[in-house]
Amino acid sequence: MTSDGQTVARPGPGPGAPAGAASCRAPGHVAIIMDGNGRWAARRGLPRVEGHRRGVEAVRRAVRSAIELGIRYLTIYSFSSENWRRPPSEVSDLMGLLKLFVRRDLSDLHASNVRIRIIGEREGLSPDIAGVLREAEERTRANTGLTLVVAFNYGGRQEILSAVRRLAAACAEGRLAPEAIDAEAMARALDTAGIPDPDLVIRTSGEQRLSNFLTWQTAYSEYVIVPEFWPDFDHAAFAAAIDEYHRRDRRFGGLSQKAG
């Protein structure tokens, strides 16, 4: 967790809207850096694993909110490639919570027409974890509602390096001309191939950095930093972040569309 993101003010409801109300025009893709489980627990004198358990509950709320708000893609940063550096007991707790979440929630997600897609490095994962991820993807593959993208064992720089290696190998084998490598070719080589770039990135806990998350894909995303720790993130906070997003002027390097 190192890269710097963008600093923004705490979002609030739009002019004339009730607190927590979101615009009827939902962003197509929202990505969330779910931060603050450990600090949430520490402030309450609880073990860190309890913060992670409450974080799983917040994931459930976020998925429900995304469906209600009409969001098509929701990406959650569940476990970074750097998180392996945490104490083995905490890593074990997190793996256990992942398996428990799939066992308890996969049927409900499937019934809600949610498609699950996993991004991140699979090589080296234990067979039980790899099996859980594969089961979640395969069972929901044909669903057509919300796509829940789970970034697991994921790092943005590592993803870019892997994509560059794949493109380099294609060039070396004569399957791709170097001059054919453009932004679209790069996007197709990433883990997120076929998924639109995030319109909005939300980070909880007040931290103001990107943390090696979707490094390529978030080049033109809007960032909203909220003070709540992830276990406290609820529908009102989600809706308020979307309201803040709609107050932004997205120029993509061009001129403002709101002038005049």
Short mmCIF file of C-alpha atoms in Angstrom, two decimals:
data_model
loop_
_atom_site.label_atom_id
_atom_site.label_comp_id
_atom_site.label_asym_id
_atom_site.label_seq_id
_atom_site.Cartn_x
_atom_site.Cartn_y
_atom_site.Cartn_z
CA MET A 1 0.00 0.00 0.00
CA THR A 2 2.21 2.78 -1.29
CA SER A 3 0.99 4.70 -4.34
CA ASP A 4 -0.56 8.16 -3.86
CA GLY A 5 -4.19 8.78 -4.79
CA GLN A 6 -6.08 12.07 -4.98
CA THR A 7 -7.39 14.00 -2.00
CA VAL A 8 -11.02 15.06 -1.93
CA ALA A 9 -13.43 16.37 0.64
CA ARG A 10 -15.96 14.22 2.47
CA PRO A 11 -18.89 13.74 0.07
CA GLY A 12 -22.37 14.91 0.95
CA PRO A 13 -25.80 14.82 -0.66
CA GLY A 14 -26.44 16.87 -3.76
CA PRO A 15 -28.19 20.25 -3.58
CA GLY A 16 -31.80 19.83 -2.53
CA ALA A 17 -31.40 16.06 -2.01
CA PRO A 18 -32.02 14.25 1.25
CA ALA A 19 -28.96 13.03 3.15
CA GLY A 20 -27.54 9.90 1.57
CA ALA A 21 -29.59 10.22 -1.62
CA ALA A 22 -27.75 9.37 -4.82
CA SER A 23 -28.29 10.68 -8.31
CA CYS A 24 -30.50 8.51 -10.50
CA ARG A 25 -27.57 8.28 -12.94
CA ALA A 26 -25.31 5.70 -11.34
CA PRO A 27 -21.70 5.41 -12.52
CA GLY A 28 -21.22 2.27 -14.55
CA HIS A 29 -18.22 1.00 -12.59
CA VAL A 30 -17.36 1.72 -8.96
CA ALA A 31 -14.17 0.39 -7.38
CA ILE A 32 -13.65 0.36 -3.62
CA ILE A 33 -10.47 0.23 -1.56
CA MET A 34 -11.88 -1.30 1.63
CA ASP A 35 -9.62 0.14 4.31
CA GLY A 36 -9.77 0.37 8.10
CA ASN A 37 -10.89 -3.02 9.43
CA GLY A 38 -8.00 -3.27 11.87
CA ARG A 39 -8.34 0.29 13.15
CA TRP A 40 -12.09 -0.16 13.54
CA ALA A 41 -11.41 -3.15 15.80
CA ALA A 42 -8.57 -1.47 17.70
CA ARG A 43 -10.72 1.53 18.62
CA ARG A 44 -13.22 -0.87 20.18
CA GLY A 45 -10.67 -3.04 21.97
CA LEU A 46 -11.49 -5.98 19.71
CA PRO A 47 -9.16 -8.40 17.89
CA ARG A 48 -8.34 -7.53 14.29
CA VAL A 49 -10.21 -10.57 13.03
CA GLU A 50 -13.43 -9.06 14.36
CA GLY A 51 -12.79 -6.01 12.19
CA HIS A 52 -12.38 -8.30 9.19
CA ARG A 53 -15.61 -10.13 10.07
CA ARG A 54 -17.47 -6.83 10.19
CA GLY A 55 -15.77 -5.93 6.92
CA VAL A 56 -17.40 -8.95 5.28
CA GLU A 57 -20.77 -7.63 6.45
CA ALA A 58 -19.92 -4.30 4.80
CA VAL A 59 -19.19 -6.16 1.55
CA ARG A 60 -22.68 -7.63 1.68
CA ARG A 61 -24.17 -4.16 2.19
CA ALA A 62 -22.09 -2.72 -0.64
CA VAL A 63 -23.24 -5.39 -3.08
CA ARG A 64 -26.88 -4.78 -2.16
CA SER A 65 -26.38 -1.04 -2.53
CA ALA A 66 -24.70 -1.42 -5.92
CA ILE A 67 -27.66 -3.46 -7.17
CA GLU A 68 -30.16 -0.94 -5.79
CA LEU A 69 -28.25 2.00 -7.26
CA GLY A 70 -28.02 0.44 -10.73
CA ILE A 71 -24.25 0.04 -10.83
CA ARG A 72 -23.14 -2.47 -13.44
CA TYR A 73 -19.62 -3.25 -12.14
CA LEU A 74 -18.40 -3.20 -8.53
CA THR A 75 -14.74 -3.96 -7.89
CA ILE A 76 -13.54 -4.60 -4.33
CA TYR A 77 -9.90 -4.74 -3.22
CA SER A 78 -10.17 -7.79 -1.00
CA PHE A 79 -6.54 -8.93 -0.64
CA SER A 80 -3.49 -7.30 -2.16
CA SER A 81 -0.30 -9.05 -3.19
CA GLU A 82 1.40 -7.12 -0.37
CA ASN A 83 -1.02 -8.43 2.26
CA TRP A 84 0.94 -11.69 2.48
CA ARG A 85 3.42 -9.70 4.59
CA ARG A 86 0.93 -9.56 7.44
CA PRO A 87 1.26 -11.96 10.39
CA PRO A 88 0.50 -15.57 9.38
CA SER A 89 -2.35 -15.75 11.89
CA GLU A 90 -4.07 -12.75 10.29
CA VAL A 91 -3.57 -14.13 6.78
CA SER A 92 -5.06 -17.42 7.94
CA ASP A 93 -8.06 -15.57 9.39
CA LEU A 94 -8.58 -13.71 6.12
CA MET A 95 -8.43 -16.92 4.08
CA GLY A 96 -10.95 -18.51 6.42
CA LEU A 97 -13.30 -15.56 6.03
CA LEU A 98 -13.00 -15.79 2.24
CA LYS A 99 -14.02 -19.45 2.28
CA LEU A 100 -16.84 -18.74 4.73
CA PHE A 101 -18.13 -15.89 2.56
CA VAL A 102 -18.27 -18.10 -0.52
CA ARG A 103 -20.00 -20.92 1.37
CA ARG A 104 -22.59 -18.61 2.91
CA ASP A 105 -23.13 -15.99 0.22
CA LEU A 106 -22.51 -17.58 -3.16
CA SER A 107 -26.04 -18.99 -3.44
CA ASP A 108 -27.58 -15.61 -2.61
CA LEU A 109 -25.31 -13.81 -5.07
CA HIS A 110 -26.17 -16.31 -7.75
CA ALA A 111 -29.90 -15.96 -7.02
CA SER A 112 -29.48 -12.18 -7.33
CA ASN A 113 -28.04 -12.63 -10.85
CA VAL A 114 -24.60 -11.39 -9.73
CA ARG A 115 -21.65 -12.48 -11.81
CA ILE A 116 -18.37 -12.88 -9.93
CA ARG A 117 -15.06 -12.27 -11.62
CA ILE A 118 -11.70 -12.67 -9.89
CA ILE A 119 -8.63 -10.64 -10.83
CA GLY A 120 -5.15 -11.17 -9.45
CA GLU A 121 -2.43 -13.81 -9.53
CA ARG A 122 -3.68 -17.39 -9.13
CA GLU A 123 -0.33 -19.15 -9.35
CA GLY A 124 0.94 -20.27 -5.96
CA LEU A 125 -2.41 -20.13 -4.18
CA SER A 126 -3.29 -23.11 -2.01
CA PRO A 127 -5.63 -25.59 -3.73
CA ASP A 128 -8.52 -24.84 -1.36
CA ILE A 129 -8.39 -21.08 -1.99
CA ALA A 130 -7.92 -21.52 -5.75
CA GLY A 131 -10.90 -23.90 -5.73
CA VAL A 132 -13.11 -21.42 -3.90
CA LEU A 133 -12.30 -18.67 -6.40
CA ARG A 134 -12.88 -20.98 -9.35
CA GLU A 135 -16.22 -22.16 -7.93
CA ALA A 136 -17.45 -18.59 -7.47
CA GLU A 137 -16.60 -17.67 -11.06
CA GLU A 138 -17.91 -20.82 -12.70
CA ARG A 139 -21.21 -20.91 -10.83
CA THR A 140 -22.09 -17.32 -11.70
CA ARG A 141 -20.54 -17.12 -15.17
CA ALA A 142 -23.85 -16.90 -17.06
CA ASN A 143 -25.42 -14.26 -14.80
CA THR A 144 -26.26 -10.91 -16.37
CA GLY A 145 -26.76 -8.52 -13.45
CA LEU A 146 -24.12 -6.78 -11.38
CA THR A 147 -20.58 -7.97 -12.08
CA LEU A 148 -18.73 -8.22 -8.76
CA VAL A 149 -15.00 -8.04 -9.50
CA VAL A 150 -12.93 -9.35 -6.59
CA ALA A 151 -9.29 -8.26 -6.61
CA PHE A 152 -7.57 -11.08 -4.73
CA ASN A 153 -3.80 -11.52 -4.49
CA TYR A 154 -3.80 -8.48 -6.73
CA GLY A 155 -1.30 -5.71 -7.37
CA GLY A 156 -1.56 -3.08 -10.09
CA ARG A 157 2.14 -2.98 -10.94
CA GLN A 158 2.35 -6.76 -11.05
CA GLU A 159 -0.67 -6.86 -13.36
CA ILE A 160 0.99 -4.41 -15.76
CA LEU A 161 4.26 -6.36 -15.71
CA SER A 162 2.41 -9.60 -16.50
CA ALA A 163 0.55 -7.90 -19.35
CA VAL A 164 3.78 -6.50 -20.79
CA ARG A 165 5.37 -9.95 -20.66
CA ARG A 166 2.40 -11.46 -22.51
CA LEU A 167 2.61 -8.80 -25.20
CA ALA A 168 6.39 -9.22 -25.47
CA ALA A 169 5.99 -12.98 -25.86
CA ALA A 170 3.39 -12.47 -28.59
CA CYS A 171 5.81 -10.19 -30.43
CA ALA A 172 8.70 -12.63 -30.04
CA GLU A 173 6.57 -15.46 -31.44
CA GLY A 174 5.44 -13.34 -34.39
CA ARG A 175 1.80 -13.25 -33.32
CA LEU A 176 1.82 -9.50 -32.73
CA ALA A 177 3.65 -6.63 -34.41
CA PRO A 178 5.28 -4.20 -31.96
CA GLU A 179 3.62 -1.26 -33.69
CA ALA A 180 0.23 -2.89 -33.02
CA ILE A 181 0.67 -2.43 -29.27
CA ASP A 182 -1.57 0.46 -28.28
CA ALA A 183 -3.75 1.31 -25.30
CA GLU A 184 -6.46 -1.09 -26.46
CA ALA A 185 -3.99 -3.96 -26.85
CA MET A 186 -2.67 -3.25 -23.38
CA ALA A 187 -6.18 -3.22 -21.91
CA ARG A 188 -6.91 -6.59 -23.50
CA ALA A 189 -3.78 -8.05 -21.89
CA LEU A 190 -4.78 -6.97 -18.36
CA ASP A 191 -6.74 -9.05 -15.87
CA THR A 192 -9.69 -6.71 -16.39
CA ALA A 193 -10.03 -7.38 -20.12
CA GLY A 194 -13.61 -6.70 -21.17
CA ILE A 195 -14.40 -4.69 -18.03
CA PRO A 196 -14.80 -0.92 -18.43
CA ASP A 197 -12.44 1.30 -16.45
CA PRO A 198 -13.79 2.52 -13.11
CA ASP A 199 -15.69 5.78 -13.20
CA LEU A 200 -15.39 6.20 -9.44
CA VAL A 201 -12.90 4.92 -6.86
CA ILE A 202 -13.97 5.09 -3.22
CA ARG A 203 -11.47 4.68 -0.41
CA THR A 204 -12.60 4.35 3.17
CA SER A 205 -10.84 5.31 6.45
CA GLY A 206 -9.63 8.69 5.21
CA GLU A 207 -6.36 7.39 3.74
CA GLN A 208 -5.35 9.21 0.55
CA ARG A 209 -3.42 6.79 -1.60
CA LEU A 210 -4.16 4.30 -4.38
CA SER A 211 -2.26 1.39 -2.81
CA ASN A 212 -1.27 -0.34 -6.05
CA PHE A 213 -4.93 -0.77 -7.04
CA LEU A 214 -5.97 -0.79 -10.71
CA THR A 215 -2.96 1.35 -11.61
CA TRP A 216 -3.64 1.39 -15.35
CA GLN A 217 -7.43 1.37 -15.22
CA THR A 218 -7.90 4.36 -12.87
CA ALA A 219 -5.99 6.90 -14.97
CA TYR A 220 -9.16 9.00 -15.41
CA SER A 221 -11.26 7.77 -12.50
CA GLU A 222 -12.74 10.14 -9.96
CA TYR A 223 -11.59 9.55 -6.37
CA VAL A 224 -13.74 10.03 -3.30
CA ILE A 225 -12.14 9.58 0.12
CA VAL A 226 -14.54 8.93 2.98
CA PRO A 227 -13.63 9.03 6.69
CA GLU A 228 -15.60 5.93 7.74
CA PHE A 229 -13.68 2.75 8.41
CA TRP A 230 -14.81 0.01 6.06
CA PRO A 231 -16.98 -1.86 8.63
CA ASP A 232 -19.04 1.33 9.04
CA PHE A 233 -19.52 1.94 5.30
CA ASP A 234 -23.23 1.73 4.56
CA HIS A 235 -25.80 2.60 1.89
CA ALA A 236 -25.92 6.27 2.92
CA ALA A 237 -22.14 6.60 2.59
CA PHE A 238 -22.22 4.83 -0.78
CA ALA A 239 -25.00 7.07 -2.08
CA ALA A 240 -23.22 10.18 -0.80
CA ALA A 241 -20.04 9.18 -2.64
CA ILE A 242 -22.03 8.86 -5.85
CA ASP A 243 -23.55 12.28 -5.26
CA GLU A 244 -20.03 13.69 -4.94
CA TYR A 245 -19.04 11.90 -8.16
CA HIS A 246 -21.87 13.63 -10.01
CA ARG A 247 -20.62 17.03 -8.90
CA ARG A 248 -17.30 16.42 -10.64
CA ASP A 249 -16.49 17.77 -14.09
CA ARG A 250 -14.96 14.84 -15.98
CA ARG A 251 -12.90 16.34 -18.82
CA PHE A 252 -10.58 13.43 -19.74
CA GLY A 253 -7.94 15.96 -20.73
CA GLY A 254 -10.36 18.11 -22.75
CA LEU A 255 -12.37 21.21 -21.93
CA SER A 256 -15.12 21.48 -19.37
CA GLN A 257 -18.60 20.45 -20.46
CA LYS A 258 -20.13 22.53 -17.67
CA ALA A 259 -18.90 25.94 -18.80
CA GLY A 260 -21.40 28.61 -19.74
#
